[in-house]
Coordinates of C-alpha atoms and ligand atoms in Angstrom, one line a residue:
M147 CA 0.0 -0.1 -0.2
Q148 CA 1.1 3.2 -0.8
A149 CA 2.5 5.4 2.7
T150 CA -0.2 8.8 3.2
Q151 CA 3.2 10.6 3.3
T152 CA 2.6 11.3 -0.4
L153 CA -0.9 12.6 0.0
T154 CA -1.1 15.8 -1.0
L155 CA -3.5 19.0 0.6
E156 CA -4.2 19.8 -2.8
D157 CA -5.2 15.4 -3.7
L158 CA -7.4 15.2 -0.5
T159 CA -9.3 18.6 -0.8
S160 CA -9.8 17.2 -4.1
F161 CA -11.3 13.4 -3.1
C162 CA -13.5 14.7 -0.1
V163 CA -14.9 17.2 -2.5
R164 CA -15.6 14.4 -5.5
K165 CA -16.7 12.3 -2.9
G166 CA -19.5 14.0 -1.3
F167 CA -17.4 14.8 1.8
F168 CA -17.0 18.3 2.1
F169 CA -18.2 21.5 -0.5
P170 CA -16.5 24.7 -0.5
S171 CA -20.0 27.0 1.4
G172 CA -21.3 29.3 -1.6
R173 CA -19.5 27.2 -4.2
I174 CA -22.1 28.4 -7.2
Y175 CA -21.2 31.8 -6.6
G176 CA -17.5 31.0 -5.7
G177 CA -16.8 29.9 -2.4
L178 CA -16.3 31.5 0.7
R179 CA -13.1 31.6 2.6
G180 CA -12.4 29.5 5.4
F181 CA -16.4 27.6 5.0
Y182 CA -16.9 24.7 4.0
D183 CA -20.6 22.7 3.9
Y184 CA -20.4 18.9 5.0
G185 CA -22.3 17.0 1.5
P186 CA -24.0 13.6 2.5
L187 CA -21.2 11.5 3.3
G188 CA -19.4 14.2 5.6
T189 CA -22.2 14.9 7.6
E190 CA -22.9 10.8 8.3
L191 CA -18.9 10.8 9.8
R192 CA -19.6 14.0 11.0
K193 CA -22.2 12.2 14.0
E194 CA -21.0 9.4 13.6
V195 CA -18.2 10.4 15.5
L196 CA -20.3 13.4 17.6
D197 CA -22.3 10.6 18.8
D198 CA -19.0 8.6 20.1
W199 CA -17.6 11.5 21.6
W200 CA -20.9 12.5 23.7
Y201 CA -21.1 8.2 24.4
F202 CA -17.7 9.0 25.6
F203 CA -17.2 11.3 27.9
V204 CA -21.1 12.3 28.9
R205 CA -23.2 8.8 28.4
R206 CA -21.3 6.1 29.7
R207 CA -19.8 8.2 32.6
V208 CA -21.7 8.6 35.7
D209 CA -19.6 12.3 36.6
M210 CA -20.7 14.1 33.6
V211 CA -23.1 16.2 32.1
G212 CA -24.1 17.9 29.0
I213 CA -25.9 21.5 27.7
H214 CA -26.6 23.1 24.7
G215 CA -25.6 26.5 25.2
C216 CA -26.5 29.4 22.6
I217 CA -24.8 30.6 20.2
I218 CA -24.8 34.4 20.6
T219 CA -24.9 35.3 24.6
H220 CA -24.6 38.5 26.9
P221 CA -21.9 40.6 25.4
K222 CA -20.6 40.7 29.3
T223 CA -19.6 37.4 28.6
W224 CA -16.9 38.0 26.8
E225 CA -15.1 40.7 28.6
A226 CA -15.3 38.3 31.6
S227 CA -13.7 35.6 30.1
G228 CA -11.0 38.0 28.3
H229 CA -12.0 37.6 25.0
V230 CA -12.3 41.0 23.7
E231 CA -9.6 42.1 25.2
A232 CA -7.1 39.4 24.6
F233 CA -8.1 37.3 21.6
F234 CA -6.1 38.7 18.8
D235 CA -3.7 37.7 16.2
Y236 CA -1.5 40.7 14.7
L237 CA -2.7 41.5 10.8
V238 CA 0.5 43.3 8.2
T239 CA -1.2 45.5 5.4
C240 CA 0.3 46.1 2.1
T241 CA 1.0 49.5 1.9
K242 CA 1.1 49.4 -1.8
C243 CA -1.7 46.7 -2.3
G244 CA -4.2 46.6 0.4
R245 CA -3.5 42.4 1.1
E246 CA -4.2 41.1 4.4
Y247 CA -2.1 38.9 6.2
R248 CA -1.8 37.3 9.3
A249 CA 1.8 38.0 10.7
D250 CA 2.9 34.7 12.7
H251 CA 1.8 33.1 9.2
L252 CA 3.6 35.4 6.8
L253 CA 6.9 34.7 9.2
E254 CA 6.4 31.2 9.0
D255 CA 6.6 31.2 5.6
Y256 CA 9.9 32.8 5.6
G257 CA 11.3 29.7 8.2
I258 CA 10.6 32.1 11.0
K259 CA 8.8 29.6 13.9
A260 CA 7.7 31.0 17.2
P261 CA 4.6 30.3 18.7
T262 CA 4.5 33.9 20.0
L263 CA 5.1 37.9 18.8
N264 CA 4.4 41.3 19.6
A265 CA 4.0 43.7 17.7
E266 CA 8.0 45.7 18.3
T267 CA 9.2 41.9 17.0
I268 CA 7.1 41.3 14.0
S269 CA 7.9 44.7 13.1
S270 CA 11.8 44.2 13.0
L271 CA 11.8 40.5 11.9
I272 CA 9.9 41.8 8.8
K273 CA 12.5 44.8 8.3
E274 CA 15.5 43.2 9.0
R275 CA 14.6 40.3 6.9
G276 CA 12.9 42.4 3.7
I277 CA 9.9 40.4 3.6
K278 CA 7.2 42.6 1.0
C279 CA 3.7 41.6 0.1
P280 CA 4.5 38.0 -1.2
E281 CA 1.4 39.4 -4.0
C282 CA 2.5 42.8 -5.3
G283 CA 6.2 43.0 -3.8
G284 CA 5.1 46.1 -2.1
T285 CA 5.9 47.2 0.9
L286 CA 4.3 45.7 4.2
G287 CA 2.8 48.0 7.1
E288 CA 3.1 48.3 11.3
P289 CA 1.6 45.3 12.4
A290 CA -1.8 46.2 14.1
P291 CA -3.9 44.0 16.5
F292 CA -7.0 41.9 15.1
N293 CA -9.7 40.3 17.3
L294 CA -11.1 37.8 16.0
M295 CA -14.7 37.5 17.4
F296 CA -17.4 38.0 14.9
S297 CA -19.8 40.3 15.9
T298 CA -23.2 41.0 15.2
F299 CA -25.9 43.3 16.3
I300 CA -29.2 42.4 18.6
G301 CA -32.8 44.1 17.6
P302 CA -32.9 46.3 15.0
K303 CA -30.4 48.9 16.3
R304 CA -26.2 48.6 14.9
T305 CA -24.9 50.4 17.6
K306 CA -22.2 49.9 20.1
T307 CA -24.8 49.1 22.5
N308 CA -26.2 46.4 20.7
E309 CA -23.5 44.6 19.6
A310 CA -22.5 41.0 20.2
Y311 CA -20.2 38.5 19.4
L312 CA -20.6 34.8 17.6
R313 CA -19.2 32.4 20.9
P314 CA -16.0 31.9 19.4
E315 CA -15.7 28.6 22.0
T316 CA -17.9 26.8 23.6
A317 CA -16.9 27.7 27.1
Q318 CA -17.4 30.5 27.7
L319 CA -21.1 28.7 27.7
I320 CA -20.6 26.1 30.6
F321 CA -19.0 28.6 33.3
L322 CA -22.5 31.0 32.6
N323 CA -24.2 27.8 33.2
F324 CA -22.1 25.7 35.9
K325 CA -24.3 27.0 38.7
D326 CA -27.7 26.0 37.4
V327 CA -26.2 22.8 36.7
Y328 CA -24.5 22.4 39.9
Y329 CA -28.1 22.7 41.6
S330 CA -30.4 21.5 39.3
M331 CA -28.5 18.0 38.6
G332 CA -27.2 17.8 42.0
M333 CA -23.9 17.4 41.2
K334 CA -21.2 17.2 43.8
L335 CA -17.4 18.3 43.2
P336 CA -15.6 16.6 41.0
F337 CA -18.0 16.9 37.3
G338 CA -17.8 17.7 33.8
I339 CA -19.7 19.3 31.4
A340 CA -19.5 18.6 27.9
Q341 CA -21.0 20.8 24.9
I342 CA -20.6 20.2 21.6
G343 CA -21.4 23.2 19.0
E344 CA -20.6 25.5 16.4
V345 CA -17.5 28.1 16.9
F346 CA -16.7 31.2 14.8
R347 CA -13.8 32.9 14.5
N348 CA -12.8 35.3 11.7
E349 CA -9.2 34.1 11.2
I350 CA -6.9 36.8 9.6
S351 CA -6.2 33.1 6.6
P352 CA -8.3 30.5 6.7
R353 CA -6.3 27.7 5.1
G354 CA -5.0 23.9 5.1
F355 CA -8.9 22.7 3.7
L356 CA -10.7 22.2 7.1
F357 CA -7.4 22.9 9.4
R358 CA -8.3 26.6 9.8
L359 CA -11.9 28.0 9.6
R360 CA -14.5 30.8 10.2
E361 CA -16.7 28.5 11.5
F362 CA -16.2 24.6 12.8
T363 CA -17.4 22.8 15.5
Q364 CA -16.1 22.1 18.7
M365 CA -16.3 19.0 21.4
E366 CA -15.1 20.5 25.5
I367 CA -15.4 19.7 28.9
E368 CA -15.4 22.0 31.1
Y369 CA -14.2 19.4 34.4
F370 CA -14.5 21.0 38.0
I371 CA -12.5 19.6 41.2
N372 CA -11.7 21.0 44.3
P373 CA -8.7 23.3 44.4
C374 CA -7.5 21.3 46.9
K375 CA -8.0 18.2 45.3
L376 CA -5.9 18.7 41.8
D377 CA -4.0 15.5 42.7
D378 CA -6.8 13.7 44.2
C379 CA -8.1 11.4 41.1
P380 CA -9.1 8.2 42.2
I381 CA -9.9 6.8 39.1
F382 CA -6.2 7.4 37.8
D383 CA -5.8 4.0 37.4
E384 CA -7.3 3.9 33.8
V385 CA -5.1 5.5 32.3
A386 CA -1.2 5.9 34.2
Q387 CA 0.4 3.0 32.5
M388 CA -0.1 4.7 29.5
K389 CA 2.7 6.1 27.3
V390 CA 2.7 8.8 25.7
K391 CA 5.5 11.5 23.3
L392 CA 6.1 14.1 25.7
L393 CA 7.5 17.5 24.4
P394 CA 7.7 19.3 27.3
A395 CA 8.3 23.3 27.4
E396 CA 12.0 23.3 28.9
T397 CA 12.8 20.9 25.8
Q398 CA 11.7 23.3 23.0
E399 CA 13.4 26.5 24.7
A400 CA 16.7 24.6 24.8
G401 CA 15.5 24.5 20.9
S402 CA 14.9 20.7 20.5
E403 CA 11.6 18.8 19.3
E404 CA 12.7 15.1 20.5
T405 CA 10.0 14.2 22.0
V406 CA 10.0 11.7 25.5
T407 CA 8.2 8.2 25.7
I408 CA 6.6 8.5 29.2
T409 CA 3.5 7.0 31.1
L410 CA 1.0 9.7 32.1
Q411 CA 1.7 8.2 36.2
E412 CA 5.8 9.3 35.8
A413 CA 4.3 12.3 33.6
W414 CA 3.2 13.5 36.9
E415 CA 5.4 11.9 39.3
K416 CA 8.5 14.1 37.4
G417 CA 6.5 17.0 37.8
L418 CA 6.2 17.2 33.9
I419 CA 2.1 17.6 34.0
K420 CA 1.3 19.8 37.2
S421 CA -2.2 18.4 38.0
K422 CA -3.0 14.7 38.1
W423 CA -6.4 15.2 36.7
H424 CA -4.9 17.0 34.5
A425 CA -2.8 14.2 33.3
Y426 CA -5.6 11.8 33.3
W427 CA -7.7 14.0 31.1
I428 CA -4.6 13.6 28.5
G429 CA -4.8 9.6 28.9
E430 CA -8.9 10.0 28.1
S431 CA -8.8 12.0 25.3
L432 CA -5.9 9.5 23.7
K433 CA -8.2 6.9 24.3
W434 CA -11.3 7.9 22.2
L435 CA -8.4 9.6 19.9
S436 CA -7.0 5.6 18.9
R437 CA -10.7 4.7 19.1
I438 CA -12.6 6.3 16.3
G439 CA -9.2 5.6 14.2
I440 CA -6.3 8.0 15.4
N441 CA -2.5 6.0 15.0
L442 CA -1.5 7.5 18.4
E443 CA 2.0 6.8 17.0
K444 CA 1.1 10.0 15.0
V445 CA 0.7 11.9 17.7
R446 CA 2.1 14.3 20.2
I447 CA 1.1 16.2 23.7
R448 CA 3.3 19.2 23.3
E449 CA 3.3 21.6 26.5
H450 CA 2.3 25.5 25.2
L451 CA 5.7 27.6 26.7
K452 CA 5.7 30.0 28.8
N453 CA 5.0 32.9 26.5
E454 CA 2.6 30.9 24.6
L455 CA 0.1 30.1 27.6
A456 CA -3.3 31.9 26.7
H457 CA -4.2 34.4 29.4
Y458 CA -6.5 31.7 31.5
A459 CA -4.4 29.1 30.9
V460 CA -1.7 27.3 34.3
Q461 CA -0.5 25.0 32.3
T462 CA -1.8 23.9 28.2
F463 CA -1.2 21.0 26.5
D464 CA -1.7 20.6 22.5
I465 CA -2.7 17.3 21.6
E466 CA -0.9 17.0 18.3
Y467 CA -1.4 15.0 15.3
Y468 CA 1.3 14.2 11.9
F469 CA -0.7 15.6 8.6
P470 CA 1.9 14.3 6.2
F471 CA 1.8 17.8 4.3
M472 CA 1.6 20.4 7.0
G473 CA 4.1 18.6 9.9
W474 CA 2.9 18.6 13.6
K475 CA -0.7 20.4 13.6
E476 CA -3.2 20.6 17.1
I477 CA -5.9 19.5 16.9
E478 CA -7.2 19.4 20.5
G479 CA -6.0 21.7 24.0
I480 CA -6.2 20.6 27.1
S481 CA -5.1 23.0 29.7
N482 CA -5.3 24.1 33.0
R483 CA -7.7 27.4 33.4
G484 CA -7.2 27.4 36.8
D485 CA -10.1 29.6 38.4
Y486 CA -10.0 32.0 36.0
D487 CA -13.0 32.1 33.8
L488 CA -15.4 31.0 37.2
K489 CA -13.7 34.0 39.2
R490 CA -14.0 36.4 36.8
H491 CA -17.8 35.7 35.7
Q492 CA -18.3 36.0 39.9
E493 CA -16.2 39.3 39.2
F494 CA -18.2 40.2 36.4
S495 CA -21.8 39.3 37.2
G496 CA -21.1 39.8 41.3
K497 CA -22.9 36.6 41.4
S498 CA -21.4 34.0 43.5
M499 CA -19.6 31.3 41.4
A500 CA -18.8 29.1 44.9
V501 CA -19.9 25.6 45.4
E502 CA -20.1 23.7 48.9
D503 CA -17.6 20.1 49.3
D504 CA -17.1 18.7 52.4
G505 CA -18.1 21.5 53.9
E506 CA -15.9 23.7 52.6
V507 CA -16.4 26.5 50.2
V508 CA -15.1 26.4 47.4
I509 CA -14.6 27.8 43.4
P510 CA -13.4 25.1 41.4
H511 CA -10.3 24.7 39.0
V512 CA -11.1 23.5 35.5
I513 CA -9.4 21.2 33.3
E514 CA -10.5 21.4 29.7
P515 CA -10.2 19.2 27.2
S516 CA -11.1 21.1 24.1
F517 CA -11.8 18.7 20.4
G518 CA -12.0 20.6 17.5
L519 CA -14.6 18.4 15.1
E520 CA -13.5 19.1 11.2
R521 CA -9.1 18.7 12.7
I522 CA -9.7 15.3 13.9
L523 CA -12.2 14.9 10.2
L524 CA -8.8 15.6 8.3
A525 CA -6.8 13.5 10.7
L526 CA -9.9 10.7 10.3
I527 CA -9.3 11.1 6.5
V528 CA -5.3 11.1 6.1
E529 CA -5.1 8.3 8.7
A530 CA -7.3 6.4 6.4
Y531 CA -6.2 7.4 3.0
K532 CA -3.9 4.3 0.5
V533 CA -4.0 3.7 -2.5
S534 CA -3.1 0.4 -3.2
R535 CA -3.3 -1.1 -6.9
G536 CA -4.4 2.1 -8.5
H537 CA -7.2 2.5 -5.9
T538 CA -8.0 4.3 -3.6
I539 CA -9.3 2.5 -0.2
L540 CA -10.2 4.9 2.8
S541 CA -10.2 2.4 5.7
L542 CA -12.0 4.8 8.2
N543 CA -13.0 2.4 11.3
P544 CA -15.9 0.9 11.2
R545 CA -17.2 2.2 14.3
V546 CA -17.5 6.1 12.5
A547 CA -17.5 4.8 8.8
P548 CA -20.9 7.2 7.1
V549 CA -21.7 4.0 5.4
K550 CA -21.1 1.0 7.4
V551 CA -22.5 -1.4 4.8
A552 CA -22.8 -2.0 0.9
V553 CA -25.7 -4.4 -0.9
F554 CA -25.2 -5.3 -4.3
P555 CA -26.4 -8.2 -6.5
I556 CA -23.8 -9.9 -8.6
V557 CA -25.9 -9.2 -11.8
D558 CA -28.9 -6.9 -12.3
K559 CA -31.2 -10.1 -13.6
P560 CA -34.8 -9.1 -11.5
E561 CA -34.4 -12.1 -9.4
F562 CA -31.5 -10.9 -8.0
V563 CA -32.1 -7.4 -7.8
K564 CA -35.1 -8.4 -5.8
K565 CA -33.5 -10.3 -3.3
A566 CA -30.8 -7.8 -2.8
K567 CA -33.1 -4.8 -2.6
S568 CA -35.3 -6.5 0.0
I569 CA -31.9 -7.5 2.1
Y570 CA -30.7 -3.7 1.8
A571 CA -34.2 -2.2 3.5
N572 CA -33.7 -4.5 6.0
L573 CA -30.4 -3.3 6.7
K574 CA -30.8 -0.1 6.3
E575 CA -33.3 0.0 9.3
H576 CA -29.9 -0.7 11.6
F577 CA -27.4 0.8 9.7
T578 CA -26.2 3.7 7.3
A579 CA -25.8 1.2 3.5
M580 CA -25.8 2.1 -0.2
Y581 CA -27.1 -0.5 -3.0
E582 CA -25.7 -0.4 -6.4
E583 CA -26.9 -2.8 -9.3
K584 CA -25.3 -1.1 -12.3
G585 CA -21.4 -2.0 -13.2
T586 CA -18.3 -4.9 -12.9
I587 CA -18.9 -6.7 -9.3
G588 CA -15.0 -5.5 -8.6
R589 CA -15.8 -2.2 -9.9
R590 CA -18.8 -1.8 -7.2
Y591 CA -15.9 -3.2 -4.5
Y592 CA -13.9 -0.4 -5.7
D593 CA -16.3 2.2 -5.4
A594 CA -17.3 1.1 -1.9
D595 CA -13.8 0.4 -0.5
E596 CA -12.9 4.7 -1.7
V597 CA -15.9 6.1 0.3
G598 CA -14.7 4.2 3.0
V599 CA -17.7 1.4 3.2
P600 CA -16.1 -1.5 5.8
F601 CA -18.7 -4.0 4.2
A602 CA -20.4 -5.5 1.3
V603 CA -22.9 -8.1 0.9
T604 CA -22.8 -10.0 -2.1
V605 CA -26.6 -11.9 -3.2
D606 CA -25.0 -13.7 -5.8
G607 CA -25.9 -17.6 -7.8
R608 CA -25.8 -19.8 -4.7
S609 CA -28.3 -16.8 -2.6
L610 CA -31.1 -17.7 -4.2
E611 CA -31.5 -21.8 -3.6
D612 CA -29.8 -21.3 -0.2
D613 CA -30.5 -17.9 1.2
T614 CA -27.2 -17.3 2.3
V615 CA -25.1 -14.4 1.4
T616 CA -21.2 -13.1 0.7
I617 CA -19.8 -10.5 3.0
R618 CA -16.6 -9.0 1.8
F619 CA -14.2 -7.1 4.6
R620 CA -13.2 -3.3 3.1
D621 CA -9.6 -4.1 4.4
T622 CA -8.8 -7.2 3.7
K623 CA -11.0 -8.5 0.7
E624 CA -11.7 -11.4 2.7
Q625 CA -15.6 -12.6 2.4
I626 CA -17.6 -15.2 4.3
R627 CA -21.2 -16.7 4.0
I628 CA -24.0 -16.6 6.2
P629 CA -27.7 -17.0 6.2
I630 CA -29.3 -14.2 5.5
S631 CA -31.7 -14.3 8.3
E632 CA -28.1 -14.4 10.4
L633 CA -27.2 -10.5 8.4
V634 CA -27.6 -8.0 11.3
P635 CA -26.7 -9.4 14.1
T636 CA -23.4 -10.5 12.5
L637 CA -22.6 -7.1 10.7
K638 CA -23.4 -5.7 14.5
R639 CA -20.9 -7.3 15.9
L640 CA -18.3 -6.6 13.1
M641 CA -18.8 -3.5 13.7
E642 CA -17.5 -3.9 17.5
Ligands
LIG890 P1 -4.7 27.7 16.5 O1 -3.5 27.5 17.3 O2 -4.2 26.6 15.9 O3 -5.5 29.0 16.2 P2 -6.4 27.4 19.0 O4 -4.9 27.2 20.1 O5 -6.5 29.1 19.4 O6 -5.6 27.0 17.6 P3 -7.9 26.5 21.1 O7 -8.8 27.5 20.9 O8 -8.0 25.6 21.8 O9 -7.4 26.7 19.4 O10 -9.6 25.8 20.6 C1 -9.2 24.2 20.6 C2 -9.4 23.6 19.2 O11 -10.7 23.8 18.2 C3 -8.5 23.3 18.8 O12 -7.4 22.1 18.6 C4 -8.5 23.3 17.6 O13 -8.9 21.6 16.9 C5 -9.8 23.6 16.6 N1 -10.0 25.1 16.5 C6 -9.3 26.0 16.9 N2 -9.5 27.1 16.1 C7 -9.7 26.4 14.5 C8 -9.7 26.4 13.1 N3 -9.7 28.1 13.2 N4 -10.3 26.0 12.2 C9 -11.2 24.5 12.8 N5 -10.7 24.3 14.4 C10 -10.6 25.2 14.9

């Protein structure tokens, strides 16, 4: 099989569009940068991944509940959270053609990589290196901060007092609802609140297909812990012996990107991960990523440098995936947000955010696993995309494959078609399924492989005699024969 290393971003984008996973939004009008619509297969894939995330992190647990907050909420939220003041990137504008660039991306294109850059450094780097506008060669102006929040107006008046923001993260809605959830659901610390939803960031330069979008989906958890019990994690055993590839801040500060392979227990004991609960959530995140089909060999845990830490963070790790066309990139962030958010909302609203735990009144500390759905889908597709003897196979884990089973009559004669269609109708009650009767059977297998269908059921001559069918496995091409009456339980078992 051809390795994914040869896969380019252009190949992947055109594959995903051609096969109905994603379409540039507003394509007939030339598209809109940073916006992609989900096509039929993308929509099914999305649903499978979201459902599995919700099952894994919420439904099967006893310490988690979910909410579904508004996209537009009280504007004070974003003052308290620090987004009005600090959620910006630097923009540089060409003085000749007016084109705008995100400063750190522009510098990255010139081989200058730094996690955080201030206006003075950007300005002097541009001058020192003689960086000009990549489009027209014009002189670039001074860097200016650009807030990434999209704003809108509530009600008919378009005045500053009616201005509101589309949420740039789902997290804040969880903090706003924290006390209501705590009381209405009778929660006890430690516990978590999860939320899945669309968020909006006015990225200066969207790029990398699904990687940097202006509208995307987050799956976030805020896990609330008594500040005196940050290392009191009774379920730590579930992850303690997991080995992770860790890239500590110290290593990066020394100019190296060499990871250390270490168990989560050791990483916590050595103080590389400050809180035991933080280490626990790193472990749980990795378990889920692996469960849906991400190869953990291509995942590393990179600690944020001190000057890279967000204004709210005590310690942050990015879960990075190695994309063949972009290198290591963040697909999930896991932050220890301390009590920053609850304290700020307490201060700005005048409402107490404290709760009781073991007779103590405390403002909980928070560990936040924050997953970006589209980046995870991109990693899943990269991981699954293989080319074998000229044919593309999308080896998606059956758990998330958008179509689980294909049904084919071996030839399109009426008796075969009739039987195959009745099997298809029955399977559709249980799984996402597809049916095709045209073309050679080999061609139809290849077409199903290409969109990741893990199992293909074929009605052949013997099926008409003894009511059996074959199941063909996408990845091994092996076939088994079973009675039609056994199809549903067999496929269910295979999907496990
Ligand atoms: P980056 O540094 O790449 O801009 P970030 O650190 O701002 O990302 P977070 O605020 O930690 O990202 O958001 C959590 C997750 O949301 C990220 O791990 C990523 O998967 C996803 N995400 C963030 N920005 C985007 C974007 N513009 N497009 C798609 N997904 C995104």
